[in-house]
mmCIF file of C-alpha atoms in Angstrom:
data_model
loop_
_atom_site.group_PDB
_atom_site.id
_atom_site.type_symbol
_atom_site.label_atom_id
_atom_site.label_comp_id
_atom_site.label_asym_id
_atom_site.label_seq_id
_atom_site.Cartn_x
_atom_site.Cartn_y
_atom_site.Cartn_z
ATOM 1 C CA MET A 1 69.647 103.500 105.860
ATOM 2 C CA PHE A 2 72.936 102.945 107.682
ATOM 3 C CA ALA A 3 73.088 101.170 111.026
ATOM 4 C CA ASP A 4 75.338 99.034 113.176
ATOM 5 C CA LEU A 5 73.961 95.483 113.182
ATOM 6 C CA LYS A 6 74.873 92.469 115.214
ATOM 7 C CA ILE A 7 77.046 90.328 113.004
ATOM 8 C CA ASP A 8 75.025 87.211 113.925
ATOM 9 C CA GLU A 9 71.853 88.904 112.629
ATOM 10 C CA ILE A 10 73.265 88.787 109.085
ATOM 11 C CA ALA A 11 73.299 85.654 106.930
ATOM 12 C CA PRO A 12 75.345 85.167 103.741
ATOM 13 C CA ASN A 13 73.487 85.221 100.464
ATOM 14 C CA PRO A 14 72.980 81.632 99.213
ATOM 15 C CA GLU A 15 72.853 83.024 95.659
ATOM 16 C CA GLN A 16 76.198 84.790 96.035
ATOM 17 C CA PRO A 17 77.796 84.772 92.556
ATOM 18 C CA ARG A 18 81.292 84.492 93.977
ATOM 19 C CA LYS A 19 82.104 81.047 95.361
ATOM 20 C CA PHE A 20 85.885 81.225 95.761
ATOM 21 C CA PHE A 21 87.444 83.236 98.580
ATOM 22 C CA ASP A 22 91.221 83.481 98.621
ATOM 23 C CA GLU A 23 92.536 82.523 102.063
ATOM 24 C CA GLU A 24 95.606 84.756 101.827
ATOM 25 C CA LYS A 25 93.512 87.809 100.907
ATOM 26 C CA HIS A 26 91.083 86.880 103.675
ATOM 27 C CA GLN A 27 93.882 86.961 106.255
ATOM 28 C CA GLU A 28 95.116 90.305 104.908
ATOM 29 C CA LEU A 29 91.656 91.843 105.203
ATOM 30 C CA LYS A 30 91.211 90.375 108.689
ATOM 31 C CA GLY A 31 94.475 91.987 109.798
ATOM 32 C CA SER A 32 93.458 95.339 108.284
ATOM 33 C CA ILE A 33 90.090 95.259 110.096
ATOM 34 C CA GLU A 34 91.789 94.395 113.399
ATOM 35 C CA GLU A 35 94.134 97.332 112.907
ATOM 36 C CA ASN A 36 91.883 99.966 111.333
ATOM 37 C CA GLY A 37 88.315 98.723 111.678
ATOM 38 C CA LEU A 38 85.885 98.232 108.775
ATOM 39 C CA LEU A 39 86.081 101.229 106.452
ATOM 40 C CA GLN A 40 83.311 100.247 103.994
ATOM 41 C CA PRO A 41 79.937 99.003 105.296
ATOM 42 C CA VAL A 42 78.372 95.803 104.010
ATOM 43 C CA VAL A 43 75.088 95.994 102.102
ATOM 44 C CA VAL A 44 72.127 93.985 103.422
ATOM 45 C CA ARG A 45 68.378 93.686 103.018
ATOM 46 C CA PRO A 46 65.775 92.634 105.572
ATOM 47 C CA VAL A 47 64.041 89.290 105.065
ATOM 48 C CA GLU A 48 61.009 87.780 106.705
ATOM 49 C CA GLY A 49 60.778 84.223 107.886
ATOM 50 C CA GLY A 50 64.491 83.545 107.609
ATOM 51 C CA GLU A 51 66.903 82.257 110.224
ATOM 52 C CA SER A 52 68.449 85.736 110.349
ATOM 53 C CA PRO A 53 66.636 89.079 109.980
ATOM 54 C CA TYR A 54 69.094 90.292 107.304
ATOM 55 C CA VAL A 55 70.771 88.793 104.248
ATOM 56 C CA LEU A 56 73.944 90.093 102.599
ATOM 57 C CA ILE A 57 73.708 91.750 99.204
ATOM 58 C CA ALA A 58 77.356 92.804 98.982
ATOM 59 C CA GLY A 59 80.393 92.550 101.203
ATOM 60 C CA GLU A 60 80.631 88.890 102.139
ATOM 61 C CA ARG A 61 84.438 89.063 102.274
ATOM 62 C CA ARG A 62 84.226 91.945 104.748
ATOM 63 C CA TRP A 63 81.560 90.141 106.788
ATOM 64 C CA ARG A 64 83.682 86.958 106.922
ATOM 65 C CA ALA A 65 86.794 88.913 107.933
ATOM 66 C CA CYS A 66 84.898 90.763 110.697
ATOM 67 C CA LYS A 67 83.657 87.461 112.135
ATOM 68 C CA ALA A 68 87.179 86.032 111.992
ATOM 69 C CA ALA A 69 88.492 89.158 113.756
ATOM 70 C CA GLY A 70 86.022 88.588 116.588
ATOM 71 C CA LYS A 71 83.773 91.566 115.817
ATOM 72 C CA THR A 72 80.236 91.329 117.182
ATOM 73 C CA VAL A 73 78.860 94.442 115.464
ATOM 74 C CA ILE A 74 79.299 95.518 111.848
ATOM 75 C CA PRO A 75 78.311 98.738 110.021
ATOM 76 C CA ALA A 76 75.732 98.043 107.305
ATOM 77 C CA ASN A 77 73.815 99.817 104.579
ATOM 78 C CA ILE A 78 70.246 98.478 104.817
ATOM 79 C CA LEU A 79 68.306 98.468 101.532
ATOM 80 C CA LYS A 80 64.566 97.945 101.893
ATOM 81 C CA ASP A 81 62.012 96.884 99.258
ATOM 82 C CA ILE A 82 64.629 95.012 97.215
ATOM 83 C CA ASP A 83 63.490 91.879 95.354
ATOM 84 C CA ASP A 84 65.665 88.823 94.757
ATOM 85 C CA GLU A 85 66.640 89.743 91.202
ATOM 86 C CA THR A 86 67.638 93.303 92.078
ATOM 87 C CA ALA A 87 69.633 92.042 95.041
ATOM 88 C CA TYR A 88 71.401 89.546 92.795
ATOM 89 C CA VAL A 89 72.225 92.227 90.224
ATOM 90 C CA LEU A 90 73.676 94.438 92.968
ATOM 91 C CA GLY A 91 75.728 91.507 94.215
ATOM 92 C CA ILE A 92 77.210 90.925 90.773
ATOM 93 C CA ALA A 93 77.832 94.650 90.284
ATOM 94 C CA GLU A 94 79.720 94.774 93.570
ATOM 95 C CA ASN A 95 81.943 91.838 92.603
ATOM 96 C CA VAL A 96 82.284 91.924 88.828
ATOM 97 C CA GLY A 97 84.895 94.666 88.740
ATOM 98 C CA ARG A 98 87.035 93.132 91.459
ATOM 99 C CA ALA A 99 90.206 91.287 90.535
ATOM 100 C CA ASN A 100 89.513 88.524 93.046
ATOM 101 C CA MET A 101 86.275 87.445 91.371
ATOM 102 C CA THR A 102 87.158 84.594 89.045
ATOM 103 C CA ILE A 103 86.245 84.610 85.375
ATOM 104 C CA MET A 104 84.041 81.550 85.745
ATOM 105 C CA GLU A 105 82.182 83.139 88.678
ATOM 106 C CA GLU A 106 81.571 86.213 86.544
ATOM 107 C CA ALA A 107 80.293 84.006 83.714
ATOM 108 C CA GLY A 108 78.016 82.172 86.133
ATOM 109 C CA GLY A 109 76.541 85.472 87.353
ATOM 110 C CA TYR A 110 75.741 86.571 83.813
ATOM 111 C CA ALA A 111 74.266 83.143 83.100
ATOM 112 C CA ASP A 112 71.835 83.467 86.005
ATOM 113 C CA LEU A 113 70.631 86.810 84.638
ATOM 114 C CA ALA A 114 70.327 85.309 81.154
ATOM 115 C CA ALA A 115 68.203 82.538 82.648
ATOM 116 C CA ALA A 116 65.994 85.220 84.192
ATOM 117 C CA GLY A 117 65.355 86.669 80.722
ATOM 118 C CA TRP A 118 68.144 89.222 80.348
ATOM 119 C CA ASP A 119 69.779 89.364 76.915
ATOM 120 C CA PRO A 120 73.558 90.006 76.518
ATOM 121 C CA LEU A 121 73.007 93.659 75.560
ATOM 122 C CA GLN A 122 70.978 94.356 78.721
ATOM 123 C CA ILE A 123 73.598 92.665 80.868
ATOM 124 C CA ALA A 124 76.349 94.637 79.141
ATOM 125 C CA LYS A 125 74.619 97.968 79.777
ATOM 126 C CA GLN A 126 73.925 97.059 83.402
ATOM 127 C CA PHE A 127 77.565 96.371 84.206
ATOM 128 C CA GLY A 128 79.329 98.728 81.803
ATOM 129 C CA LYS A 129 80.689 95.948 79.591
ATOM 130 C CA THR A 130 80.558 95.369 75.859
ATOM 131 C CA GLU A 131 78.041 92.915 74.444
ATOM 132 C CA THR A 132 80.932 90.868 73.025
ATOM 133 C CA HIS A 133 82.475 90.622 76.500
ATOM 134 C CA ILE A 134 79.229 89.219 77.901
ATOM 135 C CA LYS A 135 78.810 86.730 75.046
ATOM 136 C CA TRP A 136 82.381 85.499 75.411
ATOM 137 C CA ARG A 137 81.953 85.043 79.152
ATOM 138 C CA LEU A 138 78.707 83.136 78.624
ATOM 139 C CA GLY A 139 80.491 81.001 76.045
ATOM 140 C CA LEU A 140 82.882 79.759 78.748
ATOM 141 C CA LEU A 141 80.101 77.894 80.528
ATOM 142 C CA THR A 142 80.466 74.905 78.168
ATOM 143 C CA LEU A 143 83.969 74.222 79.505
ATOM 144 C CA ARG A 144 84.431 70.954 81.346
ATOM 145 C CA GLN A 145 85.254 71.224 85.053
ATOM 146 C CA GLU A 146 88.992 70.535 84.731
ATOM 147 C CA VAL A 147 89.454 73.268 82.102
ATOM 148 C CA SER A 148 87.301 75.714 84.121
ATOM 149 C CA GLU A 149 89.699 75.242 87.026
ATOM 150 C CA MET A 150 92.657 75.984 84.714
ATOM 151 C CA VAL A 151 90.926 79.216 83.678
ATOM 152 C CA ASP A 152 90.206 80.237 87.286
ATOM 153 C CA LYS A 153 93.842 79.583 88.209
ATOM 154 C CA GLY A 154 95.014 81.777 85.329
ATOM 155 C CA GLN A 155 96.700 78.884 83.521
ATOM 156 C CA VAL A 156 94.451 79.412 80.491
ATOM 157 C CA LYS A 157 93.585 82.970 79.448
ATOM 158 C CA PRO A 158 89.974 84.048 78.733
ATOM 159 C CA ASN A 159 90.309 84.485 74.960
ATOM 160 C CA LEU A 160 91.927 81.089 74.499
ATOM 161 C CA ALA A 161 89.392 79.574 76.900
ATOM 162 C CA TRP A 162 86.561 80.754 74.639
ATOM 163 C CA HIS A 163 88.098 78.974 71.634
ATOM 164 C CA ILE A 164 88.601 75.829 73.716
ATOM 165 C CA ALA A 165 84.990 76.034 74.931
ATOM 166 C CA GLN A 166 83.799 75.513 71.342
ATOM 167 C CA LEU A 167 85.268 71.991 71.317
ATOM 168 C CA ASN A 168 83.853 68.716 72.555
ATOM 169 C CA PRO A 169 84.937 67.718 76.098
ATOM 170 C CA GLY A 170 87.681 65.373 74.916
ATOM 171 C CA ASN A 171 89.323 67.934 72.636
ATOM 172 C CA GLN A 172 88.964 70.605 75.329
ATOM 173 C CA MET A 173 91.342 68.585 77.497
ATOM 174 C CA VAL A 174 93.721 68.046 74.564
ATOM 175 C CA ALA A 175 93.969 71.772 73.734
ATOM 176 C CA ALA A 176 94.109 73.016 77.344
ATOM 177 C CA THR A 177 96.650 70.435 78.496
ATOM 178 C CA ARG A 178 98.971 71.052 75.551
ATOM 179 C CA TYR A 179 98.826 74.818 76.136
ATOM 180 C CA VAL A 180 99.497 74.532 79.883
ATOM 181 C CA ARG A 181 102.497 72.254 79.352
ATOM 182 C CA GLY A 182 103.995 74.765 76.871
ATOM 183 C CA ASP A 183 103.555 73.081 73.492
ATOM 184 C CA PHE A 184 102.824 76.426 71.792
ATOM 185 C CA ASP A 185 104.985 79.518 71.391
ATOM 186 C CA SER A 186 102.050 81.889 71.858
ATOM 187 C CA GLU A 187 98.396 82.053 72.786
ATOM 188 C CA ALA A 188 97.571 82.705 69.124
ATOM 189 C CA GLU A 189 99.155 79.389 68.126
ATOM 190 C CA ALA A 190 97.067 77.603 70.732
ATOM 191 C CA GLN A 191 93.920 79.297 69.376
ATOM 192 C CA HIS A 192 94.748 78.172 65.846
ATOM 193 C CA PHE A 193 95.270 74.637 67.144
ATOM 194 C CA ALA A 194 91.855 74.750 68.866
ATOM 195 C CA ASN A 195 90.269 76.018 65.646
ATOM 196 C CA GLY A 196 91.923 73.172 63.758
ATOM 197 C CA LEU A 197 90.427 70.670 66.208
ATOM 198 C CA LYS A 198 87.031 72.293 65.660
ATOM 199 C CA MET A 199 87.406 71.739 61.925
ATOM 200 C CA MET A 200 88.169 68.095 62.647
ATOM 201 C CA GLU A 201 84.965 67.830 64.675
ATOM 202 C CA LYS A 202 82.942 69.322 61.851
ATOM 203 C CA GLN A 203 84.643 66.858 59.515
ATOM 204 C CA THR A 204 85.709 69.735 57.306
ATOM 205 C CA SER A 205 87.722 68.423 54.378
ATOM 206 C CA LEU A 206 91.234 69.753 54.757
ATOM 207 C CA THR A 207 93.111 67.477 52.405
ATOM 208 C CA GLY A 208 90.239 66.057 50.340
ATOM 209 C CA GLU A 209 88.258 62.924 51.093
ATOM 210 C CA GLN A 210 89.700 61.094 48.074
ATOM 211 C CA ALA A 211 93.337 60.487 47.267
ATOM 212 C CA PRO A 212 94.649 63.075 44.749
ATOM 213 C CA ASP A 213 95.085 61.861 41.192
ATOM 214 C CA ALA A 214 98.361 62.141 39.279
ATOM 215 C CA GLU A 215 97.529 65.599 37.895
ATOM 216 C CA MET A 216 96.658 66.962 41.341
ATOM 217 C CA GLN A 217 99.837 65.469 42.773
ATOM 218 C CA GLU A 218 101.913 67.239 40.119
ATOM 219 C CA THR A 219 100.080 70.531 40.789
ATOM 220 C CA ARG A 220 100.729 70.281 44.506
ATOM 221 C CA LYS A 221 104.334 69.397 43.897
ATOM 222 C CA ALA A 222 104.762 72.480 41.733
ATOM 223 C CA GLN A 223 103.014 74.708 44.299
ATOM 224 C CA LYS A 224 105.216 73.376 47.076
ATOM 225 C CA ALA A 225 108.371 73.972 45.049
ATOM 226 C CA LYS A 226 107.281 77.535 44.197
ATOM 227 C CA ALA A 227 106.376 78.430 47.780
ATOM 228 C CA LYS A 228 109.565 76.866 49.097
ATOM 229 C CA ASP A 229 111.652 78.740 46.512
ATOM 230 C CA GLY A 230 109.891 82.057 47.285
ATOM 231 C CA LEU A 231 110.269 81.739 51.046
ATOM 232 C CA GLY A 232 113.872 80.697 50.542
ATOM 233 C CA LYS A 233 114.567 83.849 48.525
ATOM 234 C CA ALA A 234 112.838 85.996 51.146
ATOM 235 C CA GLU A 235 115.030 84.480 53.822
ATOM 236 C CA GLU A 236 118.165 84.819 51.722
ATOM 237 C CA VAL A 237 117.637 88.297 50.226
ATOM 238 C CA LEU A 238 115.013 90.230 52.178
ATOM 239 C CA LEU A 239 116.021 89.078 55.652
ATOM 240 C CA ALA A 240 119.670 89.814 54.910
ATOM 241 C CA LEU A 241 118.744 93.306 53.629
ATOM 242 C CA LEU A 242 116.628 94.095 56.698
ATOM 243 C CA GLU A 243 119.364 92.911 59.043
ATOM 244 C CA GLU A 244 121.791 95.195 57.206
ATOM 245 C CA LEU A 245 119.433 98.188 57.517
ATOM 246 C CA VAL A 246 118.809 97.541 61.225
ATOM 247 C CA ALA A 247 122.544 97.702 61.862
ATOM 248 C CA LYS A 248 122.713 101.288 60.541
ATOM 249 C CA LYS A 249 121.991 104.519 62.385
ATOM 250 C CA PRO A 250 118.972 106.717 61.454
ATOM 251 C CA GLU A 251 121.233 109.651 60.535
ATOM 252 C CA ASP A 252 123.220 107.415 58.164
ATOM 253 C CA LEU A 253 120.040 106.177 56.439
ATOM 254 C CA ALA A 254 118.815 109.738 56.031
ATOM 255 C CA VAL A 255 121.956 110.512 54.023
ATOM 256 C CA ILE A 256 122.158 107.204 52.150
ATOM 257 C CA LEU A 257 118.527 107.093 50.958
ATOM 258 C CA GLY A 258 118.108 110.842 50.466
ATOM 259 C CA ASP A 259 114.947 111.816 48.569
ATOM 260 C CA ASP A 260 113.903 108.164 48.196
ATOM 261 C CA LEU A 261 113.467 107.772 51.960
ATOM 262 C CA PRO A 262 109.653 108.523 52.051
ATOM 263 C CA ARG A 263 109.013 105.967 49.312
ATOM 264 C CA HIS A 264 111.043 103.324 51.150
ATOM 265 C CA VAL A 265 109.116 104.026 54.356
ATOM 266 C CA LYS A 266 105.845 103.327 52.493
ATOM 267 C CA VAL A 267 107.259 100.169 50.915
ATOM 268 C CA ILE A 268 108.447 98.858 54.275
ATOM 269 C CA GLY A 269 105.033 99.703 55.767
ATOM 270 C CA LYS A 270 103.256 97.654 53.084
ATOM 271 C CA LEU A 271 105.801 94.894 53.521
ATOM 272 C CA TYR A 272 105.228 94.849 57.265
ATOM 273 C CA SER A 273 101.465 94.585 56.784
ATOM 274 C CA GLN A 274 101.844 91.716 54.325
ATOM 275 C CA VAL A 275 104.322 89.927 56.582
ATOM 276 C CA GLN A 276 101.861 90.156 59.477
ATOM 277 C CA MET A 277 99.085 88.696 57.317
ATOM 278 C CA VAL A 278 101.330 85.898 56.056
ATOM 279 C CA ARG A 279 102.536 85.145 59.552
ATOM 280 C CA ASN A 280 98.951 84.866 60.788
ATOM 281 C CA LEU A 281 98.064 82.679 57.814
ATOM 282 C CA LEU A 282 101.033 80.375 58.411
ATOM 283 C CA SER A 283 100.183 80.194 62.103
ATOM 284 C CA LYS A 284 96.647 79.070 61.233
ATOM 285 C CA ALA A 285 98.060 76.507 58.823
ATOM 286 C CA GLN A 286 100.361 75.243 61.566
ATOM 287 C CA GLY A 287 97.399 74.963 63.910
ATOM 288 C CA ILE A 288 95.522 72.877 61.348
ATOM 289 C CA GLN A 289 98.576 70.718 60.781
ATOM 290 C CA ARG A 290 98.937 70.072 64.502
ATOM 291 C CA ALA A 291 95.231 69.328 64.769
ATOM 292 C CA LEU A 292 95.565 66.819 61.941
ATOM 293 C CA GLU A 293 98.478 65.178 63.757
ATOM 294 C CA ALA A 294 96.504 65.068 67.018
ATOM 295 C CA ASP A 295 93.482 63.631 65.208
ATOM 296 C CA PHE A 296 95.685 61.072 63.471
ATOM 297 C CA SER A 297 97.267 60.074 66.801
ATOM 298 C CA ARG A 298 93.841 59.722 68.398
ATOM 299 C CA LYS A 299 92.577 57.564 65.532
ATOM 300 C CA ALA A 300 95.754 55.491 65.625
ATOM 301 C CA LEU A 301 95.200 54.830 69.311
ATOM 302 C CA GLU A 302 91.602 53.878 68.604
ATOM 303 C CA VAL A 303 92.696 51.453 65.885
ATOM 304 C CA GLN A 304 95.324 49.987 68.207
ATOM 305 C CA LYS A 305 92.762 49.590 70.968
ATOM 306 C CA GLU A 306 90.290 47.941 68.584
ATOM 307 C CA ALA A 307 93.007 45.564 67.391
ATOM 308 C CA GLU A 308 93.896 44.635 70.972
ATOM 309 C CA GLU A 309 90.231 44.075 71.830
ATOM 310 C CA ALA A 310 89.733 41.948 68.698
ATOM 311 C CA LYS A 311 92.819 39.883 69.538
ATOM 312 C CA ALA A 312 91.609 39.395 73.113
ATOM 313 C CA ALA A 313 88.181 38.327 71.829
ATOM 314 C CA GLU A 314 89.788 35.907 69.361
ATOM 315 C CA THR A 315 91.951 34.396 72.100
ATOM 316 C CA ALA A 316 88.913 33.981 74.354
ATOM 317 C CA ALA A 317 86.968 32.343 71.512
ATOM 318 C CA GLU A 318 89.829 29.907 70.820
ATOM 319 C CA ALA A 319 90.023 28.997 74.496
ATOM 320 C CA LYS A 320 86.282 28.401 74.578
ATOM 321 C CA THR A 321 86.477 26.230 71.460
ATOM 322 C CA GLU A 322 89.263 24.133 72.971
ATOM 323 C CA GLU A 323 87.244 23.709 76.152
ATOM 324 C CA LYS A 324 84.207 22.547 74.174
ATOM 325 C CA SER A 325 86.276 20.105 72.106
ATOM 326 C CA ALA A 326 87.812 18.635 75.281
ATOM 327 C CA THR A 327 84.464 18.116 77.026
ATOM 328 C CA PRO A 328 82.893 15.669 74.430
ATOM 329 C CA GLN A 329 86.009 13.422 74.571
ATOM 330 C CA LYS A 330 85.424 12.854 78.263
ATOM 331 C CA LYS A 331 81.780 12.006 77.625
ATOM 332 C CA THR A 332 82.672 9.568 74.794
ATOM 333 C CA GLY A 333 85.066 7.668 77.083
ATOM 334 C CA ALA A 334 82.418 7.399 79.765
ATOM 335 C CA LYS A 335 79.616 6.127 77.523
ATOM 336 C CA PRO A 336 80.914 2.508 77.044
ATOM 337 C CA ALA A 337 81.111 2.052 80.807
ATOM 338 C CA ALA A 338 77.636 3.471 81.125
ATOM 339 C CA LYS A 339 76.322 0.960 78.560
ATOM 340 C CA LYS A 340 77.741 -2.010 80.498
ATOM 341 C CA GLY A 341 76.088 -0.845 83.657
ATOM 342 C CA THR A 342 72.836 0.388 82.245
ATOM 343 C CA PRO A 343 70.120 0.159 84.916
ATOM 344 C CA GLY A 344 67.650 -2.663 84.328
ATOM 345 C CA THR A 345 69.807 -4.523 81.855
ATOM 346 C CA ALA A 346 73.310 -5.332 83.090
ATOM 347 C CA ALA A 347 73.102 -4.567 86.782
ATOM 348 C CA LYS A 348 70.305 -6.991 87.641
ATOM 349 C CA PRO A 349 71.741 -10.090 85.884
ATOM 350 C CA THR A 350 75.081 -9.482 87.554
ATOM 351 C CA ALA A 351 73.408 -9.415 90.943
ATOM 352 C CA LYS A 352 71.697 -12.755 90.165
ATOM 353 C CA ALA A 353 74.860 -14.397 88.813
ATOM 354 C CA ARG A 354 76.899 -13.779 91.984
ATOM 355 C CA PRO A 355 74.662 -15.887 94.295
ATOM 356 C CA ALA A 356 74.615 -18.729 91.689
ATOM 357 C CA ALA A 357 78.397 -18.812 91.674
ATOM 358 C CA ARG A 358 78.528 -18.924 95.439
ATOM 359 C CA THR A 359 75.943 -21.869 95.579
ATOM 360 C CA THR A 360 77.838 -24.000 93.050
ATOM 361 C CA ALA A 361 81.071 -23.467 94.936
ATOM 362 C CA ALA A 362 79.410 -24.383 98.187
ATOM 363 C CA ARG A 363 77.998 -27.598 96.720
ATOM 364 C CA ASN A 364 81.311 -28.650 95.229
ATOM 365 C CA ALA A 365 83.307 -27.976 98.377
ATOM 366 C CA PRO A 366 81.493 -30.441 100.694
ATOM 367 C CA ALA A 367 81.475 -33.084 97.976
ATOM 368 C CA ARG A 368 85.235 -32.942 97.755
ATOM 369 C CA LYS A 369 85.620 -33.189 101.528
ATOM 370 C CA ASN A 370 83.374 -36.263 101.787
ATOM 371 C CA THR A 371 85.079 -38.007 98.899
ATOM 372 C CA GLU A 372 88.544 -37.429 100.287
ATOM 373 C CA ALA A 373 87.635 -38.231 103.965
ATOM 374 C CA LYS A 374 86.189 -41.648 103.421
ATOM 375 C CA PRO A 375 89.368 -43.259 102.090
ATOM 376 C CA VAL A 376 91.356 -41.867 104.983
ATOM 377 C CA ALA A 377 88.940 -43.346 107.461
ATOM 378 C CA LYS A 378 89.133 -46.753 105.769
ATOM 379 C CA THR A 379 92.880 -46.697 105.837
ATOM 380 C CA ALA A 380 92.878 -45.980 109.551
ATOM 381 C CA GLU A 381 90.535 -48.751 110.278
ATOM 382 C CA ALA A 382 92.585 -51.157 108.223
ATOM 383 C CA ALA A 383 95.685 -50.171 110.120
ATOM 384 C CA THR A 384 93.971 -50.914 113.429
ATOM 385 C CA GLU A 385 92.789 -54.360 112.334
ATOM 386 C CA LYS A 386 96.280 -55.195 111.276
#
């Protein structure tokens, strides 16, 4: 049923799969609605007991733009007898094909259906996608938040994002950051690097857990020399030949090669196929090599950090030992003084001795005065008599 509803009678869907609304696109749509009106109605369903009598199923961007344009009434398609799950499916269907729905929002919508019991094949049929597409989108949900934002911004493409999502959170940041800053010549190289990191996580033996013996070293040396010699010849002979052929015109080659031309076309076709396979193989090997280097750098940093922590702990222990050794020396110097003034032994006699000293002095002092005064008195008296 179609009807014009008051815009304030409609509430946004809290389970809306799309969370990001581009402000620039919003302003464009607002301007279009002000100029031409709303051309496509929103889709709503009636609800009981809610703050608003209707809830949006599809068309939140249009509803937002109409409110911003000052519209008080909006055309709506009212769907009755729609349960929550069906409404959610319709909401995803309305958004999933739009360019402005982010990849992570799409993945989140599929995840909600998977949580409700839908399998990837059912989801794929519902939205006209392949089962692989659904599985790859669901696989993105293990990405850490920072990498998810890179994917939503288009800095990391979906296929590469899936490979990165297979890694632990730390390696996810390593792979995504290196790709965004341009460390790889192609997306394929970045994928091979991510796969190499995954092998590191699984502790897959790439070079052997034990050091190669003398025989193995000689074998590897011979293999390296052979491969280097073969690739050198390809660069010297084959590349030069191909560059020479490319410089010629098709009509000249038709005359030069004559009846042998079909055979050469087949040979070049096989060569092209083999070159593509070798190139892919070498790219994978390069990815593993880079992953080994990244893993080595990480472990080197860990070793350096452990060494710094051990040195700091050793320094702290030495300082503590010095502090302990200094403390007993102070106590040893204080003990003799403590022995002299031990309570009950030295303090009390000292207190008694001081009064005795004062009494003796007092007795001696008057005695001296009396002894010395008497002769003086006698002398005076004698002087008077004379």
